[in-house]
XYZ file of C-alpha atoms in Angstrom:
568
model
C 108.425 192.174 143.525
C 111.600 192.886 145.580
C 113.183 190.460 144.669
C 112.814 191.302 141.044
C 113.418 194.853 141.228
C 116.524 193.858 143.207
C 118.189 191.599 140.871
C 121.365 192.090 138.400
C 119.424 190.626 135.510
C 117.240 192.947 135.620
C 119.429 195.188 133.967
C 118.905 193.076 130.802
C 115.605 193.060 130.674
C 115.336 197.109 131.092
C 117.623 197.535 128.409
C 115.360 196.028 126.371
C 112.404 197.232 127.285
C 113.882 200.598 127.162
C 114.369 200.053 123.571
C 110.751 198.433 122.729
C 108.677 200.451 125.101
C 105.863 201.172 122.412
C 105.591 197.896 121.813
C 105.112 197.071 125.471
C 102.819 199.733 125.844
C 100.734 198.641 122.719
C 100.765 194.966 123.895
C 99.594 196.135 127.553
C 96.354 198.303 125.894
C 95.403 195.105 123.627
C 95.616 193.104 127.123
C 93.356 195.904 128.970
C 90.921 195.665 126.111
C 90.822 192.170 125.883
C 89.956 192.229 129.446
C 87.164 194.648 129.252
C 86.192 192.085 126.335
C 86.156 189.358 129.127
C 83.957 191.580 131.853
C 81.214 192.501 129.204
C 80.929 188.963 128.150
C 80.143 187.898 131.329
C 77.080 190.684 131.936
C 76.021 190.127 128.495
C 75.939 186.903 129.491
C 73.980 187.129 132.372
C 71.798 189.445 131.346
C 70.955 187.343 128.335
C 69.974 184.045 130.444
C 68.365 186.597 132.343
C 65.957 187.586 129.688
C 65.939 183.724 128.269
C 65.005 182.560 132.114
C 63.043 185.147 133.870
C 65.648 187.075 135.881
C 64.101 190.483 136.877
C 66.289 192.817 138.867
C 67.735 196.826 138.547
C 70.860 195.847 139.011
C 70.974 192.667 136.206
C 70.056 195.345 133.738
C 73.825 196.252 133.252
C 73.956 197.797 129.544
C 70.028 198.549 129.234
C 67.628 200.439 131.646
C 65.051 198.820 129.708
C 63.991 195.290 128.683
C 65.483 194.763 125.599
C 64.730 191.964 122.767
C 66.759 188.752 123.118
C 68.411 189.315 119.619
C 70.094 192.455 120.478
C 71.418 191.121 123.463
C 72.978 188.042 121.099
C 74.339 190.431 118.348
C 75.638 192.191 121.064
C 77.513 189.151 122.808
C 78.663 188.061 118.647
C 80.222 191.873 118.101
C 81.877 191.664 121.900
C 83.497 188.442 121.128
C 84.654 189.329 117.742
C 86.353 192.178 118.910
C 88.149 189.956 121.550
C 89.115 187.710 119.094
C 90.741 190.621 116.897
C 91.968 192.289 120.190
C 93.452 188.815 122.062
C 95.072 187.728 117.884
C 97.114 191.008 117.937
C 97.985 191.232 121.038
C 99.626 188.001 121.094
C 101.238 188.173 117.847
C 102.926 191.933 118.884
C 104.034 189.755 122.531
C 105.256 186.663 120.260
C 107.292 189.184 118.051
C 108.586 191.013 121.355
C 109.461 187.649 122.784
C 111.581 186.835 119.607
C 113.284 190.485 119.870
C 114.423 189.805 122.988
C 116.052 186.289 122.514
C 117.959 188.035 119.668
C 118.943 190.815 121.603
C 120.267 188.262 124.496
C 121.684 186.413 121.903
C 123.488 189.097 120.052
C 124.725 190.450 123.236
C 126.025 187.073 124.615
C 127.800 186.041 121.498
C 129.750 189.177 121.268
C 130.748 189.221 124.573
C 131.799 185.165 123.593
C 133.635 187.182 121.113
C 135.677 189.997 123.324
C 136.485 188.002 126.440
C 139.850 187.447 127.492
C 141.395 184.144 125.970
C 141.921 182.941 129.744
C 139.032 183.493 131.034
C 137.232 181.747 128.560
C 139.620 178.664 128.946
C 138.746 179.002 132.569
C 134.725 178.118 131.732
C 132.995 175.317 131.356
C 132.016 175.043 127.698
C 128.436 172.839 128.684
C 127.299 175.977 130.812
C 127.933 177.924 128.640
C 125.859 176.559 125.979
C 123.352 176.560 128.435
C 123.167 180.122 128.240
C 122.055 179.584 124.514
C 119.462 177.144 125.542
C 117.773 176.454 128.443
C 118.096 179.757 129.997
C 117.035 181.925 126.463
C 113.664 179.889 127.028
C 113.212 180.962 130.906
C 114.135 184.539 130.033
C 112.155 184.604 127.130
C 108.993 183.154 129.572
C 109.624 185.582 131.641
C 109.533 188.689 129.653
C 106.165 187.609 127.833
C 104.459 185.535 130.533
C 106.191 187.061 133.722
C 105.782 190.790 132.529
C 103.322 191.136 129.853
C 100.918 188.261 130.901
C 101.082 189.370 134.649
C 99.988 192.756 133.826
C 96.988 191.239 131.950
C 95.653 188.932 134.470
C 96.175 191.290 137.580
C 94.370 193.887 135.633
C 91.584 191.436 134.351
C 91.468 190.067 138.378
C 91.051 193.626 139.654
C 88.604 194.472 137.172
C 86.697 191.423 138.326
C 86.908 192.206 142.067
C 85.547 196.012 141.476
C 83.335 193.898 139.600
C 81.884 191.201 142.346
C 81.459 194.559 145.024
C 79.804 196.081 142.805
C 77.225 193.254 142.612
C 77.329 191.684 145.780
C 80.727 193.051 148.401
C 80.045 190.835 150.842
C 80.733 187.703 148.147
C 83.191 190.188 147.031
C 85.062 189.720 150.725
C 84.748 186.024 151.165
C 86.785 185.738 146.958
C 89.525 188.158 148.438
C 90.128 185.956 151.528
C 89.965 182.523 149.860
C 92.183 184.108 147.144
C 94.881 185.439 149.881
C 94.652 181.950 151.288
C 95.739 180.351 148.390
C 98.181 183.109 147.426
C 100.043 182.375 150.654
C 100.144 178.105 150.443
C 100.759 178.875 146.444
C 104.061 180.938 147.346
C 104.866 178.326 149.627
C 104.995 175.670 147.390
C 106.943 177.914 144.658
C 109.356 178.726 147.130
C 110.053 175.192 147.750
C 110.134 174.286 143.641
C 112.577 177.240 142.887
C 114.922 175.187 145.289
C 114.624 172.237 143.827
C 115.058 173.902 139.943
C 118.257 175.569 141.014
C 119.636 172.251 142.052
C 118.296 170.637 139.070
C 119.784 173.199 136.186
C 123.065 172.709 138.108
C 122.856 169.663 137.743
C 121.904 169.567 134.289
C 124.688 171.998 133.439
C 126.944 168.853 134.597
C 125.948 166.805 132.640
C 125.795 168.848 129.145
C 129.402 169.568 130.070
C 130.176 165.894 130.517
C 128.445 165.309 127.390
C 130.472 167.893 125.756
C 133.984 166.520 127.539
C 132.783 162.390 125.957
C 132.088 163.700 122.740
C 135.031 165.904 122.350
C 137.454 163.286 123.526
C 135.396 160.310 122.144
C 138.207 158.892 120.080
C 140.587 158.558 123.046
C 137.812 157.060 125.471
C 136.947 153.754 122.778
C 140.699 154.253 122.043
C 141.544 153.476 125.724
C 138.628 151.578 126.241
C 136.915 153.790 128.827
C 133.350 153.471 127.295
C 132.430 151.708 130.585
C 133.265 154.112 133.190
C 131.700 157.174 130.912
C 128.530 155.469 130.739
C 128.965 154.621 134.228
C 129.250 158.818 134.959
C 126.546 159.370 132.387
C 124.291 157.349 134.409
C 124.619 158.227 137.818
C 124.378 161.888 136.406
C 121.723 161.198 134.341
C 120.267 159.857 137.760
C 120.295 162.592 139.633
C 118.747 164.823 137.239
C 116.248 162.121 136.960
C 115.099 161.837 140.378
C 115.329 166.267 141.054
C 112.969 165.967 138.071
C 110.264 163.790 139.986
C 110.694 165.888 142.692
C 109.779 169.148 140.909
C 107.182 167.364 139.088
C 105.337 166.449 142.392
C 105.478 170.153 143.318
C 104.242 171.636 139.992
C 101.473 169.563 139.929
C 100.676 170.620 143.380
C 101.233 174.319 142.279
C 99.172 173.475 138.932
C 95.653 171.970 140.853
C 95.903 174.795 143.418
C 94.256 177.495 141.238
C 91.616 174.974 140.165
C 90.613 174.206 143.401
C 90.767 177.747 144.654
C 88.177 178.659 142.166
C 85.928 175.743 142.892
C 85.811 177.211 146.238
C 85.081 180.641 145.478
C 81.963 179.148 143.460
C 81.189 177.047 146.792
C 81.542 179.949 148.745
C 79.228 182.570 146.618
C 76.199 179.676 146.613
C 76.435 179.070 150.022
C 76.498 182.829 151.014
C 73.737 183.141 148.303
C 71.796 181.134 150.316
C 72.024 182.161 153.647
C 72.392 185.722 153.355
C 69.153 185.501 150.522
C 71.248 187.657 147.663
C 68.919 187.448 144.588
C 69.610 185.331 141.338
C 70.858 187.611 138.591
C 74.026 189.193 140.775
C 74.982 185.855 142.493
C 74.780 184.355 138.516
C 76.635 187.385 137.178
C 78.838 186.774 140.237
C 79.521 182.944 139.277
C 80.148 184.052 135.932
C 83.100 186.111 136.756
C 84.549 184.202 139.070
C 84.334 181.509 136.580
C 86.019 183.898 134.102
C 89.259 183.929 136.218
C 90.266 180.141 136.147
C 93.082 180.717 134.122
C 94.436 184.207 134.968
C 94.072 183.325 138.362
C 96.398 179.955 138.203
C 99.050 182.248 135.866
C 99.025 184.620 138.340
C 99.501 181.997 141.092
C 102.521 180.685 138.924
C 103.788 184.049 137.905
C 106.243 183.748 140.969
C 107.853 180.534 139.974
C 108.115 182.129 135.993
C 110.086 184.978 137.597
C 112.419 183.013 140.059
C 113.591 180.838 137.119
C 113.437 183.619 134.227
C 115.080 185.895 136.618
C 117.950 183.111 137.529
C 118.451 182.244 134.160
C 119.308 186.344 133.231
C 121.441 186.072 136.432
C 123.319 183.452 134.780
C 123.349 185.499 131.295
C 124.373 188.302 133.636
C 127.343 186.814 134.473
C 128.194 185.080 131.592
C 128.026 189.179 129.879
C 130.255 190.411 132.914
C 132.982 188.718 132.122
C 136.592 190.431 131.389
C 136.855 191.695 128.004
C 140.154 191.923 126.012
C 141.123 195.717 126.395
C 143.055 197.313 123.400
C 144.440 200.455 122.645
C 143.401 202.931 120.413
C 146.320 204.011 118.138
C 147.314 201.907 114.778
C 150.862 201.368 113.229
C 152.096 204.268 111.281
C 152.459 201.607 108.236
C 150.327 199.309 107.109
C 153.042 196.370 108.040
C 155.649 196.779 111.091
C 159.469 195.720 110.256
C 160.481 195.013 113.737
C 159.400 193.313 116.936
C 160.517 193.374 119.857
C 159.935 191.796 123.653
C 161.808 193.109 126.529
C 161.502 191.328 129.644
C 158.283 189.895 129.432
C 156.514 187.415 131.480
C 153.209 185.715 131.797
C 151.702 184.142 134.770
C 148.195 182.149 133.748
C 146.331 180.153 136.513
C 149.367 181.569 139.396
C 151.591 179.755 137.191
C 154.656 181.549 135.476
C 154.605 180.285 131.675
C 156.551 182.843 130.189
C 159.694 183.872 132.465
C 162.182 187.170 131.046
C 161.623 186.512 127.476
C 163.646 189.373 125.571
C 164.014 189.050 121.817
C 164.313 191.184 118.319
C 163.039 189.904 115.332
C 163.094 191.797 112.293
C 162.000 191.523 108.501
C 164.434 189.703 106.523
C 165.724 187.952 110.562
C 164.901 184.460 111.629
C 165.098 182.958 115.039
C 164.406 179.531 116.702
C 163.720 179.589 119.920
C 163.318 176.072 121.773
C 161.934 174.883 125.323
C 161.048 171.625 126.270
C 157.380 170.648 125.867
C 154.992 172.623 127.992
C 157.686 175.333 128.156
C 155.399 178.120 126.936
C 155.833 177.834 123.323
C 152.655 178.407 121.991
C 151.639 180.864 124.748
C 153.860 183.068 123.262
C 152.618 182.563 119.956
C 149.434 183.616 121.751
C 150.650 186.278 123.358
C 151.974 187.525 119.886
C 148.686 187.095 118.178
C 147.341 189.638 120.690
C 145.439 186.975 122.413
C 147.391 187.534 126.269
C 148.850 190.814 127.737
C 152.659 190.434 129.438
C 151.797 189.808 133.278
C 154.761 192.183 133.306
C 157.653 193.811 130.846
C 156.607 194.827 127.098
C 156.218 193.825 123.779
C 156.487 196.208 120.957
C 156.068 196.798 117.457
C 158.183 199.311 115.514
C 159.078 200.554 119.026
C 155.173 201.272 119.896
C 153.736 198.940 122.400
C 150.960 196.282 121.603
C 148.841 197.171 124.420
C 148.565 200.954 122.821
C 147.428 199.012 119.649
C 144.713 198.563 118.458
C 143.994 194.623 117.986
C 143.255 194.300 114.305
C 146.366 196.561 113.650
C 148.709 193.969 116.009
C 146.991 190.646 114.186
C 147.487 192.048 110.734
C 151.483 191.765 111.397
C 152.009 187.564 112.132
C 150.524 184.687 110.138
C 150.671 181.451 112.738
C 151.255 178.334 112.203
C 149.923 176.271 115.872
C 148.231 173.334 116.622
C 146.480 176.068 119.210
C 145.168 177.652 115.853
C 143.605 175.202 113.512
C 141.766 175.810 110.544
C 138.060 176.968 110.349
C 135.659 178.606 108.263
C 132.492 177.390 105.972
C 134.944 175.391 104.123
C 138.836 174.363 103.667
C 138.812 177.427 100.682
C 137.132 179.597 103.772
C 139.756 178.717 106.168
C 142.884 179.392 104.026
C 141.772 182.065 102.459
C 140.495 183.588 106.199
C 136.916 184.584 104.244
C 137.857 187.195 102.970
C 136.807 188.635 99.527
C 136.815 187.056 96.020
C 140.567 188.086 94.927
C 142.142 186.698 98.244
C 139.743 183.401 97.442
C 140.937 183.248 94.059
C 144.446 183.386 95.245
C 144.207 180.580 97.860
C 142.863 177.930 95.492
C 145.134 178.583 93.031
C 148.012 178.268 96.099
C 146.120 174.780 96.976
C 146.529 173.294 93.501
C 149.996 173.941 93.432
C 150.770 172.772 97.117
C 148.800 169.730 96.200
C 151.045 169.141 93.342
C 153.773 169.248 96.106
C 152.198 166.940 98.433
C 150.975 163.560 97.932
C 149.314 163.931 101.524
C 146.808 166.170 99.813
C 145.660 164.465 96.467
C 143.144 163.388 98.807
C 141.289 166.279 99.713
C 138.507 168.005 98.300
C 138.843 171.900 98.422
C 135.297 172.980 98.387
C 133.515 170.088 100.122
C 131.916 171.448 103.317
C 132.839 168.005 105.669
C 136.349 168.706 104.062
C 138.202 170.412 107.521
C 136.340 167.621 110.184
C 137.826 164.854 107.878
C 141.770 166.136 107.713
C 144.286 164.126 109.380
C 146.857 165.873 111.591
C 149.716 165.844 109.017
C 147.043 167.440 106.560
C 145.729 169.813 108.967
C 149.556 171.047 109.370
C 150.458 171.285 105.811
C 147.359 173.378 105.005
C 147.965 175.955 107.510
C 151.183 176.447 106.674
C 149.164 177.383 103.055
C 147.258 179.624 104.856
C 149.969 181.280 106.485
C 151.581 181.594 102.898
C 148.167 183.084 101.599
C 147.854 185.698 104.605
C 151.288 187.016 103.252
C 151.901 188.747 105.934
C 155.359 190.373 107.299
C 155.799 187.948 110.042
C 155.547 184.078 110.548
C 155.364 181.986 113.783
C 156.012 178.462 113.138
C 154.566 176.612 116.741
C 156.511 173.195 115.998
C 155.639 172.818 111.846
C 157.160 169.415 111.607
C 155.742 167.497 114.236
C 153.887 164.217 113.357
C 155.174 164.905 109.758
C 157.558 162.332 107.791
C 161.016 163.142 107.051
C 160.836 163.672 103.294
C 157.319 165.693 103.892
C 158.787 167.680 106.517
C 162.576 168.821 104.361
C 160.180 169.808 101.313
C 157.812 171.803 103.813
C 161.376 173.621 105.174
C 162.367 174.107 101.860
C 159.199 175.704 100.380
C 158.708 177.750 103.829
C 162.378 179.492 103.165
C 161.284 179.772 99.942
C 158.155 181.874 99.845
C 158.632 183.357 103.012
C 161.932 185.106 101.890
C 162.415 188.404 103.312
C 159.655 188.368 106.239
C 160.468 187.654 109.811
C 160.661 183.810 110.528
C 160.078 182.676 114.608
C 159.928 178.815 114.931
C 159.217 177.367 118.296
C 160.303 174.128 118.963
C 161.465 171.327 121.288
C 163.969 170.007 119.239
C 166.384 172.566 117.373
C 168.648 169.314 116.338
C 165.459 167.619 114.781
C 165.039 170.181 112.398
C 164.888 169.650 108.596
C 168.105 170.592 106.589
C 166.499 172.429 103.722
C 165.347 174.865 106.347
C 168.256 175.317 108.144
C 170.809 175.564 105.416
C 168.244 177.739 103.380
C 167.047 180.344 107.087
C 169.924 180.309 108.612
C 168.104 180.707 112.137
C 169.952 181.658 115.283
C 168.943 179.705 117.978
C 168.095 180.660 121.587
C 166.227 178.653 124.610
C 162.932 180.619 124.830
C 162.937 181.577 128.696
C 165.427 182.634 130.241
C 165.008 180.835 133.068
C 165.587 177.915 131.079
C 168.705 179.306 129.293
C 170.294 180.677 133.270
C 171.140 183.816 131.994
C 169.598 186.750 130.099
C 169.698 187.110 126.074
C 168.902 189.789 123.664
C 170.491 188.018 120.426
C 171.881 189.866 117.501
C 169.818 188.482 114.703
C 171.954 187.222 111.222
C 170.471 186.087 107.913
């Protein structure tokens, strides 16, 4: 019990509890009366063989003083076990339903804490354990709510009823069941101990390997490309290995914990007929006795398991523990006095990700009607600070500002509604490719993008190909599709400012000059930022059309300090 009541996940669990406690409650009484349903069977029980068999005692007349005809003790045992069937359906439909609640409340809770952390620290996790927290560990927490909690407190009840029970009719019986069942209480936590070792080794293994599978699958191209099919399956199977040989070794042990309670039963029945015998206790107790004991076969081996259900439910809401406790992206709480900003502005800002400086002194203006190129080599922080602009990363240190208010006083919606993106770090997705460009939103914006599509199909030969509303459409793109389309659905978004992250890589020269010419087309009058590695590569139509001042990106890079004077 300590070491539930001691750990983090717990917190979890109350929560929800907290929130469903009449349920709980409810599902606890249908347990107790279910139990009492159990304890009457078994005197009816006896007390019917009893009468069938000859059985004459005081104390075997447990419901009636009297002798009573045989069929009112069977109507009797008929109306007992109907209610138990009514009592032992609802109850475990109500703990089925609580179960489901609570997998939806984990899951609600985890997802929208997938949904607030910081962009960094979810680049820093492992994507395979964290799927794990969907999987594997909703099950164990789930198990241990209904069977760890609810199921406990129905079998220890039902177990103490029993042992009031047995003194009643016979304590010194009732002495020799506690001892044998302390016995195997201590080698059964023994043997759990030993299996919740061996689990936490094996789910961390298992985590490995679903993140291996993800890593293969997500980079299966390039491994057949490079032909490194060998040496995956190689790491598959001596993963796959170790997994495989933890799993015979908790197998052993939870068969071992599984034929304890059996056995520990068998021996209470041993032990009653033998003390029977030599102590000379008469028929109908020791029978009513057997019954009982016979009664607890399964709560008694749940019970004996309950500790193993609680060491891996409780590890698995650890693990959703930590997974929830992760940073979340902080925002502030004020909102642009317009709808749109006219001007941006970074002074002095730079990022360190991973103790590594990626953004060093950046200090730029950009406003509506302005565009800028700013160029570093590849890996020079380019689209970090595209990121950093979408909200997505806070300056380590200096500011960033919009219409002279700083981001991090903004609210995060308010900053994102300002700059449309164009990034390989920000590919399309939605339902659909109409769902991507048109960013889901309602009918009219819909309406809009499709009509956009037909007429930058028109443009583009590399998109006669592709089907608008088909929903395999975005998997099947090609990388110079994928490009072209966002730069739609940074046209669609329409909004006041527009980061290009390298538009024109991987695109053919023609392609590429009738891109830059329909960019400076529509995007007339907003605020134009294009990050790239290669100012001298870029198309004519674009430059003669823009007019961007170029800049080196960092500072550091440049050797000196800028804050350029922006010209149409």
């Amino acid at each position: 019990m300590h070491t539930f009541f001691s750990n983090k996940g717990r917190f979890l669990l109350a929560e929800f509890i907290r929130g469903r406690w009449r349920s709980v409650l409810g599902v606890f009484l249908l347990d107790l009366l279910a139990n009492i349903c159990v304890i009457v069977l078994s005197l009816l029980l006896a007390q019917t063989l009893g009468a069938l068999f000859g059985f004459s005692s005081v104390r075997g007349r447990f419901f009636f003083e009297k002798a009573v005809a045989l069929e009112t003790l069977l109507l009797s045992l008929v109306g007992v076990l109907l209610a138990k069937f009514v009592f032992d359906y609802v109850r475990l439909r109500v703990r089925g339903m609580l179960s489901e609640d609570f997998a939806l409340h984990l899951r609600l809770t985890a997802f929208e804490q997938h949904l607030n952390t910081t962009p960094a620290h979810h680049e820093s996790r492992d994507a395979g354990r964290s799927l794990l927290r969907f999987s594997g560990d909703l099950g164990s927490a789930q198990r241990l709510l209904t069977h760890g909690l609810l199921q406990f407190a129905a079998d220890l009840t039902l177990l103490l009823m029993g042992v009031c029970l047995v003194f009643w009719l016979e304590w010194r019986v009732a002495l020799c069941v506690c001892v044998l069942v302390l016995i195997g209480g201590a080698i059964n936590q023994s043997v759990n101990r030993r299996i919740s070792s061996v689990e936490n080794a094996r789910r961390g293994k298992k985590a490995g390997l679903l993140s291996l599978v993800s890593r293969t699958l997500s980079h299966l191209p390039n491994i057949q490309a490079l032909n490194r099919t060998q040496r995956s399956r190689r790491d598959f199977q001596k993963k796959a290995a170790r997994v495989q040989g933890l799993g015979y070794r908790y197998h052993a042990l939870a068969a071992l914990s599984e034929s304890l309670p059996l056995q520990l039963v068998q021996w209470q029945l041993l032990a009653a007929l033998m003390l029977a015998w030599l102590l000379g206790i008469e028929g109908s107790s020791v029978f009513a006795t057997m019954l009982v004991l016979m009664s607890w076969r399964n709560p008694l081996a749940r019970l004996l398991r309950t500790g193993l259900v609680w060491k891996k439910g409780l590890l698995s809401l650890e693990k959703m523990a930590a997974l929830m406790r992760g940073p979340k992206v902080v925002e502030g709480n004020n909102i642009l006095s317009g709808k749109y900003a006219s001007q941006l502005r970074l002074r002095h800002v730079s990022l360190v990700l991973s103790e590594k400086e990626v953004l060093h002194n950046v200090n730029f203006e950009l406003a509506k009607g302005q565009n800028l190129c700013l160029h570093a080599p590849t890996g020079g922080g380019k689209t970090t600070l595209a990121k950093l602009l979408a909200g997505l990363y806070e300056p380590s240190s200096g500011m960033v500002e919009w219409d002279e208010q700083p981001a991090e006083s903004l609210q995060a919606h308010s900053v994102r509604r300002q700059v449309a993106i164009v990034s390989e770090a920000f590919p399309l997705c939605g339902k659909s490719l109409l769902d991507a460009l048109s960013n889901g939103s309602g009918a009219e914006s819909k309406a809009r993008a499709e009509k956009m599509f037909w007429e930058w199909r028109e443009c583009f030969p590399a998109l006669r190909s592709v089907d608008l509303k088909h929903r395999r459409t975005l998997q099947r793109l090609s990388a110079g599709q994928q490009q072209l389309l966002q730069c739609l659905r940074a046209i669609v978004a329409s909004k006041p400012f527009l980061i290009l992250d390298e538009p024109f890589v991987g695109l053919d020269a023609e392609t590429a000059s009738l891109l830059g010419r329909i960019l400076s087309e529509r995007c007339e009058g907003k605020a134009l930022l294009l990050l790239t590695a290669q100012p001298t590569s870029l198309p004519t139509a674009i430059c003669a059309q823009a007019r961007f001042q170029v800049s080196p990106l960092n500072s550091a890079i440049a050797g000196k300090h800028f804050l350029p004077v922006l010209a149409n």
